[in-house]
PDB file of C-alpha atoms in Angstrom:
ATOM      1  CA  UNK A 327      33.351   7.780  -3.177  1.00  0.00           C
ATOM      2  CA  UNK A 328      30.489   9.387  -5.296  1.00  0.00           C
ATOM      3  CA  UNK A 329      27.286   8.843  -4.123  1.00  0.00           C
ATOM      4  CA  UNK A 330      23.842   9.299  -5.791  1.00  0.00           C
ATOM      5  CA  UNK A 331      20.332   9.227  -3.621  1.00  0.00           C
ATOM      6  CA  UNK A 332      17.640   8.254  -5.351  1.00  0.00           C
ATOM      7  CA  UNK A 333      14.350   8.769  -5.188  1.00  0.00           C
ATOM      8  CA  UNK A 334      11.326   7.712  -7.315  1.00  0.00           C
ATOM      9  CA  UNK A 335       7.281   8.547  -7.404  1.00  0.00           C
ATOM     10  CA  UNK A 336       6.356  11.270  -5.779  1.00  0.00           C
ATOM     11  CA  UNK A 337       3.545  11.707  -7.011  1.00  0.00           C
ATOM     12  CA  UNK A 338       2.931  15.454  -5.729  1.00  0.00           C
ATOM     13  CA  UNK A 339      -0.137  16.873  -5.638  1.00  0.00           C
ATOM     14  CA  UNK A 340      -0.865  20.977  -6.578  1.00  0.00           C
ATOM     15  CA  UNK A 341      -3.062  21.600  -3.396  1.00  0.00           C
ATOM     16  CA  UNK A 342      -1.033  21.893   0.274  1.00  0.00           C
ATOM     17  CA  UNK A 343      -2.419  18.840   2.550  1.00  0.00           C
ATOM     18  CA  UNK A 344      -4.100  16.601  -0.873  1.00  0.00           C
ATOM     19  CA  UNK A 345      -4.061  13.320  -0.582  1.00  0.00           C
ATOM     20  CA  UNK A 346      -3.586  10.434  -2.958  1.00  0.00           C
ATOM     21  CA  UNK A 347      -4.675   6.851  -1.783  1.00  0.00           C
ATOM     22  CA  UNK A 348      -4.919   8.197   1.865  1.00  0.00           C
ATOM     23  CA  UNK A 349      -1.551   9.227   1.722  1.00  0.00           C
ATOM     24  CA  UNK A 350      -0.046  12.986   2.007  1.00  0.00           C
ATOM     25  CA  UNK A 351       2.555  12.616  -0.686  1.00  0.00           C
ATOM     26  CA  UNK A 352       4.377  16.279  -0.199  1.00  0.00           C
ATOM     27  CA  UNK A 353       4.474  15.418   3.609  1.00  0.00           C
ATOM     28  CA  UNK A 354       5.903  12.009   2.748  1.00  0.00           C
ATOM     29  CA  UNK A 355       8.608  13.085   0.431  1.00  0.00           C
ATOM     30  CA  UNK A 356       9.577  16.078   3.196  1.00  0.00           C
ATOM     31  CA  UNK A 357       9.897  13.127   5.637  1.00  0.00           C
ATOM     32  CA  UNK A 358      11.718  10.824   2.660  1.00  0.00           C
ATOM     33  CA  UNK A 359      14.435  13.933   2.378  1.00  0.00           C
ATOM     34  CA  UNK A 360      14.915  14.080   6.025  1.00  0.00           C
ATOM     35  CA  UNK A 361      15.649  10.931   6.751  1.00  0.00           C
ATOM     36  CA  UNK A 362      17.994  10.538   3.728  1.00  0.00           C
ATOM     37  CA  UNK A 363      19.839  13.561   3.862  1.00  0.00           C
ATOM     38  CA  UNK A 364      20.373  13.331   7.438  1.00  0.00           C
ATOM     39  CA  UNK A 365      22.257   9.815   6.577  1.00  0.00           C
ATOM     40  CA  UNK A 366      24.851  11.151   4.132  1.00  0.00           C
ATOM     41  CA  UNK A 367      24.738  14.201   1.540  1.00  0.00           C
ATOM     42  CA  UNK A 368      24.942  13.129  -1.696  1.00  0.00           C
ATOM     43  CA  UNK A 369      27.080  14.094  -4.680  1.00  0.00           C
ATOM     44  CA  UNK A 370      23.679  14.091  -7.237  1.00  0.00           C
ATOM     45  CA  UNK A 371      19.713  13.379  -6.352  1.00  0.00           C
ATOM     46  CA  UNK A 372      18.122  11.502  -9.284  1.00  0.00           C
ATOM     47  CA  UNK A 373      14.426  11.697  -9.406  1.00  0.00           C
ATOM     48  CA  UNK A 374      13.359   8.737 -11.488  1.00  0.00           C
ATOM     49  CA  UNK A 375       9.690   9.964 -12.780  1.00  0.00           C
ATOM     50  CA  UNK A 376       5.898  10.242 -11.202  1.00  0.00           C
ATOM     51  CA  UNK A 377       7.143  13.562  -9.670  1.00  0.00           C
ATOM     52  CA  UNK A 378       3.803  14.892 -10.033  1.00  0.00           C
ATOM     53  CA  UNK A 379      -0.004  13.281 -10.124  1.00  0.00           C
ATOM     54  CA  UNK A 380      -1.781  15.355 -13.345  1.00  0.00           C
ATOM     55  CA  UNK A 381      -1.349  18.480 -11.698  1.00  0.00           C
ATOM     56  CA  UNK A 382       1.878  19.618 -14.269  1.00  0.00           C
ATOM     57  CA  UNK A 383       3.833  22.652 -13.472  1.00  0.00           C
ATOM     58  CA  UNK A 384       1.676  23.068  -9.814  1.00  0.00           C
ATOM     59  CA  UNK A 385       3.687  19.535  -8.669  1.00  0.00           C
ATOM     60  CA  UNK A 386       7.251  20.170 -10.805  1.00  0.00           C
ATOM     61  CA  UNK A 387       7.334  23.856  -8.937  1.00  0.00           C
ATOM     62  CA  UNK A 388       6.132  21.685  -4.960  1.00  0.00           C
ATOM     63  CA  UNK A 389       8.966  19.301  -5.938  1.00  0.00           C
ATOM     64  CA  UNK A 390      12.124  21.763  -6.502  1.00  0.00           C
ATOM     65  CA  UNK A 391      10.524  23.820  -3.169  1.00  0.00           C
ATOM     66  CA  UNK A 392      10.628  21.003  -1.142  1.00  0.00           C
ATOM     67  CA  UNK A 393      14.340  19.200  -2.544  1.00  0.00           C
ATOM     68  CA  UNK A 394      15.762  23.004  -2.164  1.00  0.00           C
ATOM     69  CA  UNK A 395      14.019  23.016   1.078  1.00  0.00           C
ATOM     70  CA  UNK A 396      16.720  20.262   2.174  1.00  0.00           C
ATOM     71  CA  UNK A 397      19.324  20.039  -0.494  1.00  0.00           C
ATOM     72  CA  UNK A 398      21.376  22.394  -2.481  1.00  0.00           C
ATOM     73  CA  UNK A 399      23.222  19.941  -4.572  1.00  0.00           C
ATOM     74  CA  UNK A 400      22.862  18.661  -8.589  1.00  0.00           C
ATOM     75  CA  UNK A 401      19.534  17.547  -9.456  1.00  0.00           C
ATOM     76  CA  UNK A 402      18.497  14.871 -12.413  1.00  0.00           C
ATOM     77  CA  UNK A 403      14.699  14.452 -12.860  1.00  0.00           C
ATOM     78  CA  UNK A 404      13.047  12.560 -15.523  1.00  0.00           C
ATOM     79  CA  UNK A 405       9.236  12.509 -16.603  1.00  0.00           C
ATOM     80  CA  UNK A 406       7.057   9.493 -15.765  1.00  0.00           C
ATOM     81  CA  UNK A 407       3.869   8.371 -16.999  1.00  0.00           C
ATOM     82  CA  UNK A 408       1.819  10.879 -14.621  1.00  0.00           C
ATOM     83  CA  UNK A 409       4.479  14.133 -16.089  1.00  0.00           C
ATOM     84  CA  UNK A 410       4.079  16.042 -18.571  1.00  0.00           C
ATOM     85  CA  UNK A 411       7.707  16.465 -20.640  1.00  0.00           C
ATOM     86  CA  UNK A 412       6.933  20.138 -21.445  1.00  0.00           C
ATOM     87  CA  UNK A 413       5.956  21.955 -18.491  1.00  0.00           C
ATOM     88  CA  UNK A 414       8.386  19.462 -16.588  1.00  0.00           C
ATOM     89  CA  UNK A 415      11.153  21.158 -18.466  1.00  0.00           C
ATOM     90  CA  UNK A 416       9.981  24.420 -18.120  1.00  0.00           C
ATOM     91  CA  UNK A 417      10.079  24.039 -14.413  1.00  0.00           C
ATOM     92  CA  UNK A 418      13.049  22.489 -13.857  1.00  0.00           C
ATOM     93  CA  UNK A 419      15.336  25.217 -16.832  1.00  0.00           C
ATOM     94  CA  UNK A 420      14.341  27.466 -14.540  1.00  0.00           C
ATOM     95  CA  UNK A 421      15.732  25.991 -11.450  1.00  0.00           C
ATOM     96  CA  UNK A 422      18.501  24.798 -12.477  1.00  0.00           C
ATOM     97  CA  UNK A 423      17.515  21.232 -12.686  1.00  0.00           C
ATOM     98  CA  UNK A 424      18.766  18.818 -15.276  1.00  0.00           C
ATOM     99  CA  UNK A 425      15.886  17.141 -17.105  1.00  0.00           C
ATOM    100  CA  UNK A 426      16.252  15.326 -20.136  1.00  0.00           C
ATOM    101  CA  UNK A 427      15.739  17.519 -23.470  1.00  0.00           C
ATOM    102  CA  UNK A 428      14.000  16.037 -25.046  1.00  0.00           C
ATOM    103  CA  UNK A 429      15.534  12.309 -25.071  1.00  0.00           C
ATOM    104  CA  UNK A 430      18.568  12.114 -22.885  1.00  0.00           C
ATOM    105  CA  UNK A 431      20.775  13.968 -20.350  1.00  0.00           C
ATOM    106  CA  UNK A 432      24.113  13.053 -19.076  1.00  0.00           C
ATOM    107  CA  UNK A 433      25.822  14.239 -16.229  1.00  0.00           C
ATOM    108  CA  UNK A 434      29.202  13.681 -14.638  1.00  0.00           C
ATOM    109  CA  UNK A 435      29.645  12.399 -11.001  1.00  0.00           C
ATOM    110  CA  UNK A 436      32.959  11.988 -10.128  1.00  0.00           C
ATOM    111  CA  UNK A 437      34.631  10.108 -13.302  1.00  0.00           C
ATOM    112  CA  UNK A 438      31.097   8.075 -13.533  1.00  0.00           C
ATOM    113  CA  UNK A 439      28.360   9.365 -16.153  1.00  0.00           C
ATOM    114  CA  UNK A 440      24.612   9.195 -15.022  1.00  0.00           C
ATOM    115  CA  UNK A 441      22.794   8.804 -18.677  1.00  0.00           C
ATOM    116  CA  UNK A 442      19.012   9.871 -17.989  1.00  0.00           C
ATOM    117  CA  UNK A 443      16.244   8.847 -20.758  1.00  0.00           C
ATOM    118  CA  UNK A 444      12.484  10.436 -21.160  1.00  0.00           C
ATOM    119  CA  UNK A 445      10.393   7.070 -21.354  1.00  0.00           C
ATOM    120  CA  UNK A 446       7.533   8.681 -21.150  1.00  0.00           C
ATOM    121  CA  UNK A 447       4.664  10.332 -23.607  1.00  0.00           C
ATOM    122  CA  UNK A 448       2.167  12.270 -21.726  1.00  0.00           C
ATOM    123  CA  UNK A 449      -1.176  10.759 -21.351  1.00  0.00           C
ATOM    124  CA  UNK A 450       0.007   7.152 -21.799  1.00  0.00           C
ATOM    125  CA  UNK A 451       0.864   4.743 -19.116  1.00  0.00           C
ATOM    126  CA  UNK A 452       3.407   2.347 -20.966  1.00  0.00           C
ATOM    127  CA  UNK A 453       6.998   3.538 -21.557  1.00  0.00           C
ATOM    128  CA  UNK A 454       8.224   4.082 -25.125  1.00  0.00           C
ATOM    129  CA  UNK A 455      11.754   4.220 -26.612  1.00  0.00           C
ATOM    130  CA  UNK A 456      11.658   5.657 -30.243  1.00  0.00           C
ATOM    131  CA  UNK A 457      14.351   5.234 -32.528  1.00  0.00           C
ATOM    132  CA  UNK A 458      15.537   9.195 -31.784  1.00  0.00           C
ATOM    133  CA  UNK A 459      15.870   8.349 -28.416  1.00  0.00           C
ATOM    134  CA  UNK A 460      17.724   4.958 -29.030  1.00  0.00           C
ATOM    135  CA  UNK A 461      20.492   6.943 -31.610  1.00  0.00           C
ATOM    136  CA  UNK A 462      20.789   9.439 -28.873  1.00  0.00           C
ATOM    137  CA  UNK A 463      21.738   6.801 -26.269  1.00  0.00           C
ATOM    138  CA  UNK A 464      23.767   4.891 -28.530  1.00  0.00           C
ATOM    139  CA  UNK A 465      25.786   7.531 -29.119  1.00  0.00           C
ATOM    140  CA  UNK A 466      26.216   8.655 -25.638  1.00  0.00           C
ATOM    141  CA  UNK A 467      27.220   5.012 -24.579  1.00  0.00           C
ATOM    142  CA  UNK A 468      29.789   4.717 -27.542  1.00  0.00           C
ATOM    143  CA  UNK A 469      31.531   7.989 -26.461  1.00  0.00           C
ATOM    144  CA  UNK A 470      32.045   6.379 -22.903  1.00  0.00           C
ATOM    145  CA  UNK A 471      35.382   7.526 -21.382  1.00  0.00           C
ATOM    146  CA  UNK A 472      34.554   5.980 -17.823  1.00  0.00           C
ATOM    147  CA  UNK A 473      31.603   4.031 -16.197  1.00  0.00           C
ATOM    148  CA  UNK A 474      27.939   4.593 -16.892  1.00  0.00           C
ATOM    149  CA  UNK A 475      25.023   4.502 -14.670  1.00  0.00           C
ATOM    150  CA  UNK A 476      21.129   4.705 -16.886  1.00  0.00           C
ATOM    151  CA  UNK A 477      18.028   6.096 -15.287  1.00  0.00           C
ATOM    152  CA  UNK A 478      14.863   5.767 -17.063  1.00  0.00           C
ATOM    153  CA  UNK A 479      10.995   5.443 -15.243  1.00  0.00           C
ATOM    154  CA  UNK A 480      10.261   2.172 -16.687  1.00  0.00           C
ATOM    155  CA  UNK A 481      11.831  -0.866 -16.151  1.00  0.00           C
ATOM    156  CA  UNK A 482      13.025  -2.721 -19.203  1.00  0.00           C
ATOM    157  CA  UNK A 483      12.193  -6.154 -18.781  1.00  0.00           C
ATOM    158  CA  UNK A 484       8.976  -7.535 -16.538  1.00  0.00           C
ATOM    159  CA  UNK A 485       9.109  -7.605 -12.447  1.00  0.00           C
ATOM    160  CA  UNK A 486       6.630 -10.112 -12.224  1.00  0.00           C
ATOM    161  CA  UNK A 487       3.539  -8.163 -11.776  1.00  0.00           C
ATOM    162  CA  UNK A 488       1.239  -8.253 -14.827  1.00  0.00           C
ATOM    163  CA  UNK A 489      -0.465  -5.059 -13.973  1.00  0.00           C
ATOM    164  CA  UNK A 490       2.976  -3.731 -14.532  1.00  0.00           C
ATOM    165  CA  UNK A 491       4.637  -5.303 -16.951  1.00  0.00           C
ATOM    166  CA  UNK A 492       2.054  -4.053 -19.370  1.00  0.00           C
ATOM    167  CA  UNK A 493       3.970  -0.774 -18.887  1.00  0.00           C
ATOM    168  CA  UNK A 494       7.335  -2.414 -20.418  1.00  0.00           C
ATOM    169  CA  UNK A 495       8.347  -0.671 -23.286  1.00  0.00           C
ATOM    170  CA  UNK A 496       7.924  -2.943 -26.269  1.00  0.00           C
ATOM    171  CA  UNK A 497      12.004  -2.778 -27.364  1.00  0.00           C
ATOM    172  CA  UNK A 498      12.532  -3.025 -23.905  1.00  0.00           C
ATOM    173  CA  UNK A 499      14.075  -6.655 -23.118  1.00  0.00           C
ATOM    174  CA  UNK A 500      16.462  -6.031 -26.497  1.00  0.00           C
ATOM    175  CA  UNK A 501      17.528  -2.622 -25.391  1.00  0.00           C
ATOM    176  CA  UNK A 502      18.497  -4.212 -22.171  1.00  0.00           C
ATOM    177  CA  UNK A 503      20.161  -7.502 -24.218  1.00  0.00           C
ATOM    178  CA  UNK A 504      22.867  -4.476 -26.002  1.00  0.00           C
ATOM    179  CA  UNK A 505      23.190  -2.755 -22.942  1.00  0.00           C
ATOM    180  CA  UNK A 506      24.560  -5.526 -20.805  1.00  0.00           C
ATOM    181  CA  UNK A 507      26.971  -6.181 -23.685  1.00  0.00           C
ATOM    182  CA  UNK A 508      28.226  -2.870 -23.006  1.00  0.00           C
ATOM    183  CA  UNK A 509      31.521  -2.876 -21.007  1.00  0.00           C
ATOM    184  CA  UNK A 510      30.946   0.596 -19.640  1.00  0.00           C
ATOM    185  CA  UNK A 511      27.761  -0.004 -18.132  1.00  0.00           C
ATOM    186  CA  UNK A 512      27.183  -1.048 -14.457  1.00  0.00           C
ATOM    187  CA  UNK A 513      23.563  -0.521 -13.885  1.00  0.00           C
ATOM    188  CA  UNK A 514      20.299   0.598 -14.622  1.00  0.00           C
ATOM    189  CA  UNK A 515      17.608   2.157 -12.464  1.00  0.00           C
ATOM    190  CA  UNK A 516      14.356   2.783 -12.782  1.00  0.00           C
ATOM    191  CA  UNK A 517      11.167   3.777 -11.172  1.00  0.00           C
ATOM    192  CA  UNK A 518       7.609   3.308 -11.890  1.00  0.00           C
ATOM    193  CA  UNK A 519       6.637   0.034  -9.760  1.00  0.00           C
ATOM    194  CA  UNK A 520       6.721   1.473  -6.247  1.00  0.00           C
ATOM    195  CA  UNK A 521       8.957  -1.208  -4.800  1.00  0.00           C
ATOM    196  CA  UNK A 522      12.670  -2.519  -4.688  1.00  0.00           C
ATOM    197  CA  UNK A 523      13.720  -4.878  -7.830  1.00  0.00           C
ATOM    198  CA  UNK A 524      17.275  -6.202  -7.357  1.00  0.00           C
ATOM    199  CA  UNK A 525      18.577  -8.291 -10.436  1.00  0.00           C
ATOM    200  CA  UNK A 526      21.717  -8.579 -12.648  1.00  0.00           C
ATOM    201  CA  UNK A 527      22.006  -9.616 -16.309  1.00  0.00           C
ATOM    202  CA  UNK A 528      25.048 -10.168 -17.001  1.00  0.00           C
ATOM    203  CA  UNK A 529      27.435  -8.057 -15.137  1.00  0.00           C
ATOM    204  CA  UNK A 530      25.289  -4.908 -15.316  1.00  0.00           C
ATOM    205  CA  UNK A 531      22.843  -4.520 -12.304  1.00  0.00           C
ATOM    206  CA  UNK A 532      18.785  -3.753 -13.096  1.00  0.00           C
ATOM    207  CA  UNK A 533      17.595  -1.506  -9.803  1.00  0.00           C
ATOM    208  CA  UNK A 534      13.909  -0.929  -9.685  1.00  0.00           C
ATOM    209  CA  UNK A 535      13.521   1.546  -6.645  1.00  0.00           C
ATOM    210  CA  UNK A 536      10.417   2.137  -3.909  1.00  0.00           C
ATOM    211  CA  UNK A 537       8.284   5.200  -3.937  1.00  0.00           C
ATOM    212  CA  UNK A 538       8.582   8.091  -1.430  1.00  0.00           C
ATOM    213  CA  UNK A 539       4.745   7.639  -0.757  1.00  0.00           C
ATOM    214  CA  UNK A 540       2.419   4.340  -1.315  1.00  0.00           C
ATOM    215  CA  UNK A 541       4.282   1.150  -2.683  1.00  0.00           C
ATOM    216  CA  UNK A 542       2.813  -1.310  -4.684  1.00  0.00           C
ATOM    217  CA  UNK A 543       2.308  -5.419  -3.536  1.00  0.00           C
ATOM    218  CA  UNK A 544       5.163  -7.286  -5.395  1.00  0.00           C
ATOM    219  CA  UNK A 545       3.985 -10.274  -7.742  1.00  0.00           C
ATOM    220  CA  UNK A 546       0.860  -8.808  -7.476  1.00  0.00           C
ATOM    221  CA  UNK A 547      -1.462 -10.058 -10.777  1.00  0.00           C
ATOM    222  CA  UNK A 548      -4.023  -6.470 -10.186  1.00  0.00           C
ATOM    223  CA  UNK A 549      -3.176  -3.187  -8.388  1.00  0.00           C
ATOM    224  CA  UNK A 550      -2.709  -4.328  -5.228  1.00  0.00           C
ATOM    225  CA  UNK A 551      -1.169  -1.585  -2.041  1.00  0.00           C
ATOM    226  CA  UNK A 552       1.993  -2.842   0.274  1.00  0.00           C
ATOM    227  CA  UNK A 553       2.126  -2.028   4.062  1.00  0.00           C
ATOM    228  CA  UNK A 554       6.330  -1.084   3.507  1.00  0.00           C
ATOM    229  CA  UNK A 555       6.468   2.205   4.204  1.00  0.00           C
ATOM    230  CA  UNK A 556       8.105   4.712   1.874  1.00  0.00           C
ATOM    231  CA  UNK A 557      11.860   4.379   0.499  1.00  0.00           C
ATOM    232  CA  UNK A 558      14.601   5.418  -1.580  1.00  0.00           C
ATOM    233  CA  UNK A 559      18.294   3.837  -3.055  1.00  0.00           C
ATOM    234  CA  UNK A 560      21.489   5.064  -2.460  1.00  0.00           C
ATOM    235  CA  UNK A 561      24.128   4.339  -5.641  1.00  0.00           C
ATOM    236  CA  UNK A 562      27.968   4.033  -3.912  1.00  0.00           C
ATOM    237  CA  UNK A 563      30.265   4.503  -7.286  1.00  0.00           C
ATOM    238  CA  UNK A 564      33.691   3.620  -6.897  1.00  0.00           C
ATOM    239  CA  UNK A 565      36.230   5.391  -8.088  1.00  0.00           C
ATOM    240  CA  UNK A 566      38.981   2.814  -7.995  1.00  0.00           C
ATOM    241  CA  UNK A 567      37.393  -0.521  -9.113  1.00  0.00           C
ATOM    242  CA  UNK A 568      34.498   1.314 -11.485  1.00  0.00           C
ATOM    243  CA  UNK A 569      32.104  -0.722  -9.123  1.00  0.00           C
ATOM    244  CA  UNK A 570      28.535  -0.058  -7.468  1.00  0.00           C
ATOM    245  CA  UNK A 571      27.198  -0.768  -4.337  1.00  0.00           C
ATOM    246  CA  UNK A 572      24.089  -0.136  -3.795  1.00  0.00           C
ATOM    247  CA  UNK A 573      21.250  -0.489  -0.871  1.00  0.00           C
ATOM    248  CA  UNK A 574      17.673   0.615  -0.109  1.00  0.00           C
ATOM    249  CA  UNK A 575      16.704   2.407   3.064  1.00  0.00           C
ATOM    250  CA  UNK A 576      12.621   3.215   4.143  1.00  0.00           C
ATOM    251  CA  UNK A 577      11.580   5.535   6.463  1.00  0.00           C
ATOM    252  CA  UNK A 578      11.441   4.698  10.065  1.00  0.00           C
TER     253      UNK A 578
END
């Protein structure tokens, strides 16, 4: 059975020991990759966005030295709100990680495709979906042969936390409406709120995924901190039914 581990807001920092909100976010993610990896080795990592804090290519080149450091597999990593698209790219062409360029990446696991969508614009905290982005996916999800899987940063629809769901991109909620009507589609993932988000509409499955450092208070009407610790989602795809499974671990 494929498997996908993913893991979401990193938020890396360019200096060795920095620390964001009291929290080492290099050490965390090294302790994240351990604990994951040590589970079950995956068939892809997806890296759903935040990867670095402002720091740019600094944080991209911390990130692939500390996934190599532990895994040698296929890498997907998308930009957040704290990325920057360009030197993100830069980074990862050179290290053989697959980031989408400019609007959308796909990548085969097993007879599954993992469709991965830049959100982002630098220097702005909401996502956006433009209409070259939307075309692009469109097209991707009408050439379907098999089951799809969508990563993006931010989440589609509201979680419930206002400070949040200001982020929503504004064709968010009627993206989501066409893509449940899709009968390729199984799920979407997504990063950006620092905790687990578990819902279906229709019969695709919306994932919203912890960070690997700090996680945010669910419901929560300002920024508000959570004492869970740190965690990531694991994506079982199966090859017989076309179904997922899915399940969140955090580290002990």
């Amino acid at each position: 059975m494929p498997t996908v581990l993913q893991i979401s807001d990193m938020h890396l920092l360019a200096e060795p020991g920095a620390q964001l909100l009291d929290t080492d976010t290099a050490q965390t993610l090294e302790a994240v990759l351990k604990q994951a990896l040590a589970q079950r080795c995956p068939d892809l990592l997806l890296a759903t966005g935040d990867l670095a804090h402002d720091c740019g290519a600094p944080g991209y080149e911390r990130f692939v030295r500390l996934v190599r450091r532990h895994y040698d597999g296929p890498v997907v990593a998308l930009p957040g709100n704290h990325d920057l698209g360009d030197a993100l790219r830069a980074v990862f062409s050179a290290a053989d990680v697959t980031a989408p360029a400019p609007h959308c990446a796909s990548v085969a696991v097993g007879h599954w495709e993992l469709l991965a969508i830049d959100s982002h614009r630098d220097g702005e905290p909401g996502g956006q979906l433009d209409e070259a982005l939307l075309a692009a996916l469109r097209a991707r999800v009408a050439a379907a042969t098999g089951p799809l899987l969508l990563a993006l940063h931010h989440p589609l629809v509201p979680v419930g936390a206002p400070w949040l769901d200001k982020d929503c991109p504004a064709n968010g909620a009627s993206l989501l409406e066409w893509l449940a009507k899709q009968p390729a589609l199984r799920a979407v993932v997504y990063g950006h709120v620092h905790q687990q988000v578990e819902r279906m509409v229709g019969d695709c499955a919306v994932l919203g995924t912890p960070s690997t450092c700090f996680q945010f208070a669910p419901h929560s009407a300002r920024f508000a901190l959570d004492a869970r610790p740190p965690g990531w989602r694991w994506l079982f795809l199966d090859e017989q039914g076309d179904r997922l499974r899915t399940q969140v671990d955090r580290l002990q």
